[in-house]
Coordinates of C-alpha atoms in Angstrom, one line a residue:
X74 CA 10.8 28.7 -3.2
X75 CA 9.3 25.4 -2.6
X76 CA 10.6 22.7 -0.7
X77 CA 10.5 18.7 -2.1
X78 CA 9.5 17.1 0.7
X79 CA 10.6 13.3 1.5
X80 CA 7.0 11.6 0.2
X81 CA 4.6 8.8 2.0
X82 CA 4.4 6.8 -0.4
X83 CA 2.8 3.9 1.6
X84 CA 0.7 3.9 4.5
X85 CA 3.0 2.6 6.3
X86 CA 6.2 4.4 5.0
X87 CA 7.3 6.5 8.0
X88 CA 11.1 7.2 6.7
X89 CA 13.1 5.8 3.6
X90 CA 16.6 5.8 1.9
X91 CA 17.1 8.4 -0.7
X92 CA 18.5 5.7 -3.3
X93 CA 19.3 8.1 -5.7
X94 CA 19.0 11.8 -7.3
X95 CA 18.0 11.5 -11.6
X96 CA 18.6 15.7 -11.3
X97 CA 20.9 18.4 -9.7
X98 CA 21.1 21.6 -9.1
X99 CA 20.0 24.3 -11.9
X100 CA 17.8 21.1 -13.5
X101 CA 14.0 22.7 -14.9
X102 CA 11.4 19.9 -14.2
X103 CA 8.1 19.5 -15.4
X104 CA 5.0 18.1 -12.9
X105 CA 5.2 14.3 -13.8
X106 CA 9.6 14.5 -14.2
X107 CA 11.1 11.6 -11.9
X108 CA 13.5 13.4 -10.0
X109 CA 14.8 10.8 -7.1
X110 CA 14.6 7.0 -6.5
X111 CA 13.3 6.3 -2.9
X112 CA 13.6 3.1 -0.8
X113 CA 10.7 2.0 1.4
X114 CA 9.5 0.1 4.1
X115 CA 8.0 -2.2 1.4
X116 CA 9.8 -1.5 -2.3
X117 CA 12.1 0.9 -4.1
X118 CA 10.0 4.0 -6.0
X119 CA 10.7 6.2 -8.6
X120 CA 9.7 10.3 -6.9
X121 CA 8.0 12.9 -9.4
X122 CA 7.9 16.6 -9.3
X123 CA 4.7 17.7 -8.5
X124 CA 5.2 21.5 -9.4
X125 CA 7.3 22.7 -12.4
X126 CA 10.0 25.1 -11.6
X127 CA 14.3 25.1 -11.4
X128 CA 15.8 22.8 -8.5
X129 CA 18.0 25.4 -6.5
X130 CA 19.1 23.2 -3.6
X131 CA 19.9 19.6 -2.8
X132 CA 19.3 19.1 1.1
X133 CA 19.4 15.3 1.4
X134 CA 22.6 13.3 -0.1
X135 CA 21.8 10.4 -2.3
X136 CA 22.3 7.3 -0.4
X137 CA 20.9 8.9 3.0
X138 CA 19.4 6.4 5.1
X139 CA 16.2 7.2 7.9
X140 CA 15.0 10.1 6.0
X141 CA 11.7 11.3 7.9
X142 CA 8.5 11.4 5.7
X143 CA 8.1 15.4 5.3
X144 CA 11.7 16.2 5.6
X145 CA 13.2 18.5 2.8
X146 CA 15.4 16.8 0.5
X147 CA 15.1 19.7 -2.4
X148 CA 14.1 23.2 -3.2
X149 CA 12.5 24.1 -6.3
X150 CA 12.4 28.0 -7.2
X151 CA 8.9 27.6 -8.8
X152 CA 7.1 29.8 -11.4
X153 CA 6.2 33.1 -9.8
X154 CA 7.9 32.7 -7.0
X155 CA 11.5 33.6 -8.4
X156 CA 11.2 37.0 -9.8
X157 CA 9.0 38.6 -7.1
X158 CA 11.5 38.3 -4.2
X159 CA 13.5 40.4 -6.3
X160 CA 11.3 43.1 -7.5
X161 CA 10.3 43.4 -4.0
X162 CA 13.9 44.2 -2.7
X163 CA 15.4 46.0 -5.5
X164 CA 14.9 49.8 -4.4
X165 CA 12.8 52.2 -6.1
X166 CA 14.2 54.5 -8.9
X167 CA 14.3 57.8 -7.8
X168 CA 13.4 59.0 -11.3
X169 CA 10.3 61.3 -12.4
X170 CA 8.7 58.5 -13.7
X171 CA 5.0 57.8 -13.9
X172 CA 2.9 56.7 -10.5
X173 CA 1.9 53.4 -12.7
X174 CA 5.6 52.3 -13.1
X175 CA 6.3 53.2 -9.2
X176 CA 3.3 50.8 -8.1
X177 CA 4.6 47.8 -10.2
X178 CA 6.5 46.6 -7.8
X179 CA 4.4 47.3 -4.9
X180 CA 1.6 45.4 -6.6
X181 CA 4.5 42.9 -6.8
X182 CA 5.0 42.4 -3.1
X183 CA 1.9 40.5 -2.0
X184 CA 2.4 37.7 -5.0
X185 CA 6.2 37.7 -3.3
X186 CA 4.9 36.9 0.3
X187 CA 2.5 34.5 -0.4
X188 CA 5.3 32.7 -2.7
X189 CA 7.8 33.1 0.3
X190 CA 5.2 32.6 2.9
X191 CA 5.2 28.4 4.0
X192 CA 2.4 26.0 2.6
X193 CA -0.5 25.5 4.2
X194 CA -0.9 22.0 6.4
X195 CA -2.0 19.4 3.8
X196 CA -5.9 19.6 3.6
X197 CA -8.0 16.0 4.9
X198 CA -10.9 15.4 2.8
X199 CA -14.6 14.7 4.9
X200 CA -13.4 11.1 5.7
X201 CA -10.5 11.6 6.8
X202 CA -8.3 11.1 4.5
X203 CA -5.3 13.7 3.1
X204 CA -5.8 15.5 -0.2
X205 CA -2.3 15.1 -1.8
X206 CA -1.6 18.7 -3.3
X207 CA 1.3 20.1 -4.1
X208 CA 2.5 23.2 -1.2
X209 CA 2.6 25.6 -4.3
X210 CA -1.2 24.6 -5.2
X211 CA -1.6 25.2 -1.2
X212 CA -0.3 28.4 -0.8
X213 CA -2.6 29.8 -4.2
X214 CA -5.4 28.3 -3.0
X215 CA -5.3 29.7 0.6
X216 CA -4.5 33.0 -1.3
X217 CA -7.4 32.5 -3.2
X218 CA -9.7 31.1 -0.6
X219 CA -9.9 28.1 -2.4
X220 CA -11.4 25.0 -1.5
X221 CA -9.0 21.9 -2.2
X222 CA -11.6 19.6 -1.6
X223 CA -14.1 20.6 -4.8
X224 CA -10.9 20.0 -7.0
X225 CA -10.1 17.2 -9.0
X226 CA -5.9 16.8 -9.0
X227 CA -4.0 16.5 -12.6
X228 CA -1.0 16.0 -11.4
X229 CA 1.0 12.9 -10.7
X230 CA -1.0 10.1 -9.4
X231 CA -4.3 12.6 -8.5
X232 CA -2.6 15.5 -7.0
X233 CA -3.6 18.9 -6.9
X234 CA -0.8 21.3 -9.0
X235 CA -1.0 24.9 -9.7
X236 CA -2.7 24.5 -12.7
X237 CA -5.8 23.2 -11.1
X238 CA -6.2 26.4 -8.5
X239 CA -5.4 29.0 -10.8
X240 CA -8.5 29.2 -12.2
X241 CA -10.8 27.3 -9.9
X242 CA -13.8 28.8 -8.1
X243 CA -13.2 30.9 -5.2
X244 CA -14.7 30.0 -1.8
X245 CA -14.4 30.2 1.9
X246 CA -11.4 27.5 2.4
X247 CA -12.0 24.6 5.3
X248 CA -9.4 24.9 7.8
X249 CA -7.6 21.3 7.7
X250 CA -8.6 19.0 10.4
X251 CA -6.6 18.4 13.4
X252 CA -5.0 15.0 13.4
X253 CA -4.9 13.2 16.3
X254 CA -2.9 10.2 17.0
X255 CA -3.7 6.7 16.9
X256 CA -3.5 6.4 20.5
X257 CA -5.7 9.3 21.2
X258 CA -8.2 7.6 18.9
X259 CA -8.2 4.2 19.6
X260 CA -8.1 5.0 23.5
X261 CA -5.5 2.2 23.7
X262 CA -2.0 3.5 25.6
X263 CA 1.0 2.4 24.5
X264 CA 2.8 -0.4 26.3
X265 CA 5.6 0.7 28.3
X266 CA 8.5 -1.7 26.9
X267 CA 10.7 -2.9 28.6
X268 CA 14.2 -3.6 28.2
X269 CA 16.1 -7.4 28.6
X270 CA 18.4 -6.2 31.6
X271 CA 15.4 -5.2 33.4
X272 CA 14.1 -8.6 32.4
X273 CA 17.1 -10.2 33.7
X274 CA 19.1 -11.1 30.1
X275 CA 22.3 -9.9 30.6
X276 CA 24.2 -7.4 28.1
X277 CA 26.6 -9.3 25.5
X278 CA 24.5 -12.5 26.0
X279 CA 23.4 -11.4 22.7
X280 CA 23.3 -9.9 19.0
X281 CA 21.4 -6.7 18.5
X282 CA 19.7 -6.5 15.0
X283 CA 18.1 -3.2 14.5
X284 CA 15.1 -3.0 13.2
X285 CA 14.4 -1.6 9.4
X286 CA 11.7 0.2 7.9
X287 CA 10.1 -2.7 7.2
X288 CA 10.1 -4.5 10.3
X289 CA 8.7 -1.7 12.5
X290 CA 5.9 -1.1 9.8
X291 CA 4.7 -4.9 10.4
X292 CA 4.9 -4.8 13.8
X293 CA 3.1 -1.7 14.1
X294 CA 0.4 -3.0 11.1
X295 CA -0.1 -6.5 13.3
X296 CA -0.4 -4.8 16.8
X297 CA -2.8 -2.3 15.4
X298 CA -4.7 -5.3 13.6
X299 CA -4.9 -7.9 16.7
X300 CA -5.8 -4.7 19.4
X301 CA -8.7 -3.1 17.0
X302 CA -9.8 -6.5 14.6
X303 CA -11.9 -8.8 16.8
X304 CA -10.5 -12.0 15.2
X305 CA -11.8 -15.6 14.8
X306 CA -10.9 -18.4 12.9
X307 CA -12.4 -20.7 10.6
X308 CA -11.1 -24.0 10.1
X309 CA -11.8 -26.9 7.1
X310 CA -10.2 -30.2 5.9
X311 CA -10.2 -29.9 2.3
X312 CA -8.9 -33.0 -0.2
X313 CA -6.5 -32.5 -2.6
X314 CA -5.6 -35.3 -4.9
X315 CA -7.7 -34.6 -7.7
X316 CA -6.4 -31.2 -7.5
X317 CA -2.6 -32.3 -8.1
X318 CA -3.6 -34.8 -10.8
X319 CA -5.8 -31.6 -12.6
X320 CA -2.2 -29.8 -11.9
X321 CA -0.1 -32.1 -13.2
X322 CA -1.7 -32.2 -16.6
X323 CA -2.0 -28.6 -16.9
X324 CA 1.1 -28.1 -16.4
X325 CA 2.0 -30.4 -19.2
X326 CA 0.1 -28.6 -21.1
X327 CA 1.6 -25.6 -20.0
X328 CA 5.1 -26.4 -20.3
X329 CA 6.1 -25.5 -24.1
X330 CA 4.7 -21.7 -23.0
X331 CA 7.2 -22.0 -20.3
X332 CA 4.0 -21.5 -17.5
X333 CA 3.8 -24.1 -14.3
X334 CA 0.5 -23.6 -12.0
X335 CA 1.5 -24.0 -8.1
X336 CA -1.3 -24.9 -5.5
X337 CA -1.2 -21.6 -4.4
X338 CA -2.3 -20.6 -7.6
X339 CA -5.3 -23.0 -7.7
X340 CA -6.5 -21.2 -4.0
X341 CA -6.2 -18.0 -5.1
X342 CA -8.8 -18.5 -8.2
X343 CA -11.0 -20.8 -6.0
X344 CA -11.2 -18.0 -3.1
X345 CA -11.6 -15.7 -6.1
X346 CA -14.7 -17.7 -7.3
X347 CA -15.7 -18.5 -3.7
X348 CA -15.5 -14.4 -3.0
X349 CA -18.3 -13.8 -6.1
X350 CA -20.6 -16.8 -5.0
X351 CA -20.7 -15.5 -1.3
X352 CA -19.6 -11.6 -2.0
X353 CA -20.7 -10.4 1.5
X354 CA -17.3 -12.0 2.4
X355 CA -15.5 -10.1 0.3
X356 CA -16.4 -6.9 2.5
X357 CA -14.2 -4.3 4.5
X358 CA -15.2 -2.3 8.1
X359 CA -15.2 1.3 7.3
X360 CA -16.4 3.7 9.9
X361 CA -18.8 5.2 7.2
X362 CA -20.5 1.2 7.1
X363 CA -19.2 -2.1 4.9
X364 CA -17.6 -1.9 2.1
X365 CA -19.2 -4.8 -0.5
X366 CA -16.2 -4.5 -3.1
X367 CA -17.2 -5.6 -6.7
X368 CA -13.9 -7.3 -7.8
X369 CA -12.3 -10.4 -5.7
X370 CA -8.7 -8.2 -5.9
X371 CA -6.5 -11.6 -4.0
X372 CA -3.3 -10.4 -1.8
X373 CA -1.0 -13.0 -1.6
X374 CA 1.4 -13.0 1.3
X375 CA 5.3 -13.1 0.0
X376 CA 8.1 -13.7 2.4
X377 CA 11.1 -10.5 1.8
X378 CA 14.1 -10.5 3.2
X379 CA 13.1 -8.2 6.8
X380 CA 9.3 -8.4 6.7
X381 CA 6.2 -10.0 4.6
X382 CA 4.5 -8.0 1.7
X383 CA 1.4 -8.7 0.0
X384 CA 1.1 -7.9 -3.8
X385 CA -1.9 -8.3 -5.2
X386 CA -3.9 -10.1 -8.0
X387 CA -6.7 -7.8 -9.4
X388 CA -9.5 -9.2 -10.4
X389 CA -8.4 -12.6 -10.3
X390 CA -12.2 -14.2 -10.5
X391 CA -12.0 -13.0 -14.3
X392 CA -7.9 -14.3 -14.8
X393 CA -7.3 -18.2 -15.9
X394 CA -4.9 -20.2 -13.7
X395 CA -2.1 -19.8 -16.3
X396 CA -2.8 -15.8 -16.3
X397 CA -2.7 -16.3 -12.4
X398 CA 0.3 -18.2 -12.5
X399 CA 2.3 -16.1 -14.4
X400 CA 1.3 -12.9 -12.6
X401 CA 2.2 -14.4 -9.0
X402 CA 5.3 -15.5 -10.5
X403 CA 6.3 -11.7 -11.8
X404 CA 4.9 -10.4 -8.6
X405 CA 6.4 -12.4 -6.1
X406 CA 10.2 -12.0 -7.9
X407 CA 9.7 -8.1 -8.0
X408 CA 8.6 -8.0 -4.4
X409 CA 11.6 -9.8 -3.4
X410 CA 13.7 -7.3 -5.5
X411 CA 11.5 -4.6 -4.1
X412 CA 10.5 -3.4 -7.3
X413 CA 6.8 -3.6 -6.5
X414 CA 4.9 -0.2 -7.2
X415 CA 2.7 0.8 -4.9
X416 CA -1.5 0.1 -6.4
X417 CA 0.3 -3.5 -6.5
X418 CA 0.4 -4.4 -3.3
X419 CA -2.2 -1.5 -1.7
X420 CA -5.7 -2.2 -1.9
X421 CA -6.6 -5.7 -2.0
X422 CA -9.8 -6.8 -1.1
X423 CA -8.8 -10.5 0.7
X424 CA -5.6 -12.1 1.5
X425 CA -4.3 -15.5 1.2
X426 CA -1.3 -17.1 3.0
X427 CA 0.5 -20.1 2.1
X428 CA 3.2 -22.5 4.5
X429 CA 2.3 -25.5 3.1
X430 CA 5.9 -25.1 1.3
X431 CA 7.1 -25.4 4.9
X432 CA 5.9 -28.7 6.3
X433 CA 3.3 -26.3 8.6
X434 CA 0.0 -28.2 8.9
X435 CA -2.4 -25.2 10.5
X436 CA -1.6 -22.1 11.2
X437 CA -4.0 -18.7 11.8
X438 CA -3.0 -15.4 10.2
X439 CA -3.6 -12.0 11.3
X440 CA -6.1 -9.7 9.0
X441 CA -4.3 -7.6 6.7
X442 CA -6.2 -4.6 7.2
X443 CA -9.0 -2.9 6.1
X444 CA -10.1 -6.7 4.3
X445 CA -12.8 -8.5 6.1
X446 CA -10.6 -12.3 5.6
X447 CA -7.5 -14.0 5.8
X448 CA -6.9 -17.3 4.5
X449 CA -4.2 -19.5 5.9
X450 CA -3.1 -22.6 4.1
X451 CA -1.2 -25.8 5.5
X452 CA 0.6 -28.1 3.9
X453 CA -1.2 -31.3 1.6
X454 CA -0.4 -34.7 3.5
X455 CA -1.4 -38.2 3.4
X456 CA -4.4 -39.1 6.1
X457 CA -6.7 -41.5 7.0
X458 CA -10.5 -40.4 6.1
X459 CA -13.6 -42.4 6.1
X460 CA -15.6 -42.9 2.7
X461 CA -18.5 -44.7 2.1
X462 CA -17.7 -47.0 5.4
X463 CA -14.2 -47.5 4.7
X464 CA -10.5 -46.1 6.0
X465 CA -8.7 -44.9 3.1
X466 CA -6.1 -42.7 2.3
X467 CA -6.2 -39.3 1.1
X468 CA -4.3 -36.3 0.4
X469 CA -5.4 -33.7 2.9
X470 CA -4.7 -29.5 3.6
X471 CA -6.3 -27.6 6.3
X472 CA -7.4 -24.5 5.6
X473 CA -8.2 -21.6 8.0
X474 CA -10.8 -18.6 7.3
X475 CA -9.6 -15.8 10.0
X476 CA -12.6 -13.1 10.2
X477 CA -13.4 -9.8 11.0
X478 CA -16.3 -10.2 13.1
X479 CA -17.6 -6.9 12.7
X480 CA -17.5 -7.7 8.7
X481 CA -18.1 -11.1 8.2
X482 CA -20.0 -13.5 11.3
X483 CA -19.7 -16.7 11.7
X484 CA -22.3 -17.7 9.2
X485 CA -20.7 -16.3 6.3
X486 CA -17.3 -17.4 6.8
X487 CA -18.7 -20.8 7.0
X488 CA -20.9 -20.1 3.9
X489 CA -17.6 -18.8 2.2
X490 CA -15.8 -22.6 3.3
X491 CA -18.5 -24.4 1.9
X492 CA -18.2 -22.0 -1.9
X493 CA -14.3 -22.7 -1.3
X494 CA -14.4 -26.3 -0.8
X495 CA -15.8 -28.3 -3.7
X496 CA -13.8 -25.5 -6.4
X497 CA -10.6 -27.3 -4.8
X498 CA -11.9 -30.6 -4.2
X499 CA -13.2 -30.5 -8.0
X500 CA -11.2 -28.3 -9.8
X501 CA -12.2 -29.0 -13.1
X502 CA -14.9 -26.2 -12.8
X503 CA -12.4 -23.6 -11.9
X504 CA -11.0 -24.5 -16.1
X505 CA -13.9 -23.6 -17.8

């Protein structure tokens, strides 16, 4: 037997909602089969079986709320590990028949431990990171003294399925590396909280919401950014007005295919453009060294009901502001359903952030971990400025560049402002 473990299926996912169950008990699934619907912190994800075999047992109902990561929700009696049991129990014939039949089902019994026997730990890679196997592919490999880390996965999304360790090279196995907590790691105790009686606010003074999935992922992400990131801002005035008449008449142009191009839209290609003219901005910290990524992939910070999620356009140097447009459109609306999957909003290489829609005039963001940037956008409004000797009025938006330090110094940023700042303040080059 096998268990189907509750999945991470985001970084930050540390327990979900079992949505929904798309098989029941006596179903055979394939590797690849969507079996469950799951809800995260950040969206709601379709679950496939990573080993093929006959679901026996449902251990979590559908619509259970606060299931752990790594609970059981499932058992799957998977291929070889269903008649063995059996042919280890059933007792020998007492018949006069040959030795070779009477050592069948001893030769039987070790295959029927080692599928009864649990999975090995999950297995971290040299950096660090997990190799996602499935605990059938676990318990053959340690049979096997296999190595998980010189396999390649075919399963679902990369991992590692029976069919890739039967078969593969036998070797001494590395023992999986002992995790430690981010605590331990990062030397940094918790603080102790505390709670509002003992800060003198009396209970029934008021309402208690409890926090969601979501919310205790992005304050954990933000506390863990602000104690390990060291921050500093950035700022620039940046003029606008040629901007919304270029806008205007795009979107005029635009409006029989139904497309409208927002400001925000306009930022992300210029940081895009900006990102490939100074690319040692568009870097992330790794403990290994910098990470100089060759795409400018923009996450855009949407506002969700509970929390803030960042989807992602990839690539967006090489897209056209209608492309853009329509993309941050479909992105933004699915993110608010939850609907995103997970490579669209994992992975981005700089963020923007927009309250400009707000009224706000400056604000500074926290870095959205591992990228190097933030980019924090206030609101277009009319001020004074000075040209060629006289007062005159222009349409203005503050920008602020929020860096890594240990990424992207001073210098840079300021290089990266000064790439950033004519692509907006011209934007007839960003349309060629």
């Amino acid at each position: 037997m096998t268990d189907i473990l509750m999945p991470a299926l985001s970084p930050t996912m540390e327990e979900g909602v079992l949505a929904k169950w798309h098989v029941k008990v006596g179903d055979v699934v394939s590797a690849g089969d969507v079996i469950a619907e799951i809800e995260t912190d950040k969206a709601t994800m379709e679950v496939e079986a990573v080993d093929e075999g006959e679901i026996t047992d449902i251990l979590v109902a559908e619509g259970a709320e606060g299931v752990k990561v790594n609970t059981p929700i499932a058992r799957l009696k998977d291929e070889g590990g269903a008649a063995a049991p059996k042919a280890a129990e059933k007792p020998a014939a007492k018949t006069e028949e040959s030795p070779k039949a009477e050592a069948a089902p001893a030769a039987e019994a070790p295959k029927a431990a080692a599928s009864a026997a649990p999975a090995p730990a999950a297995p971290k890679s040299e950096n660090g990171e997990r190799i996602f196997s499935s605990p059938l592919a676990r318990r053959i490999a340690a049979q096997n003294g296999v190595d998980l880390k010189s396999i390649k996965g075919t399963g679902p999304h990369g991992r590692i399925v029976k069919r890739d360790v039967e078969g593969a090279p036998k070797g001494a196995a590395q023992p999986a590396a002992t995790s430690t907590t981010a605590a331990a790691t990062s030397g940094i105790a918790p603080r102790q909280a505390q709670s509002l009686a003992q800060m003198g606010i009396p209970d029934g003074s008021y309402d208690l919401i409890p926090l969601d999935g979501m919310k205790k992922a992005v304050a954990r992400r933000m506390v863990d950014s602000i104690q390990n990131v060291p921050h500093f801002p950035l700022f620039i005035d940046v003029e606008i007005d040629q901007l919304m008449a270029v806008r205007a008449k795009v979107n005029k142009m635009l409006e029989p295919q139904g497309v409208k191009v927002s400001v925000n839209d306009f930022v992300i290609k210029a940081a895009a453009l900006a990102l490939k003219l100074v690319p040692e901005a568009n870097a992330s910290y790794t403990p290994e060294g910098i990470a100089m990524h060759h795409n400018a992939d923009v996450s855009m910070a949407v506002a969700i009901d509970g929390g803030l999620i960042t989807p992602i356009i990839k690539k967006a140097e090489t897209k056209g502001l209608a492309q853009i447009a329509t993309e941050s459109k479909d992105l933004a609306k699915r993110a608010r359903e939850r609907k995103l999957k997970p490579e669209e909003f994992q992975g981005g290489t700089f963020s923007v952030s927009n309250l400009g829609m707000f009224g706000i005039k400056q604000f500074t963001s926290i870095i959205n971990e591992p990228q190097g940037c933030i980019m924090s956008v206030g609101a277009g409004e009319q001020r004074a400025v000075v040209k060629n000797g006289q007062v005159v009025a222009a349409t203005v938006m503050t920008v602020t560049l929020t860096c890594d330090h240990r990424v992207v110094d001073g210098a840079t940023g300021a290089r990266f402002l000064q790439a950033f700042k004519p692509l907006i303040e011209d934007p007839v080059a960003m349309l060629a």
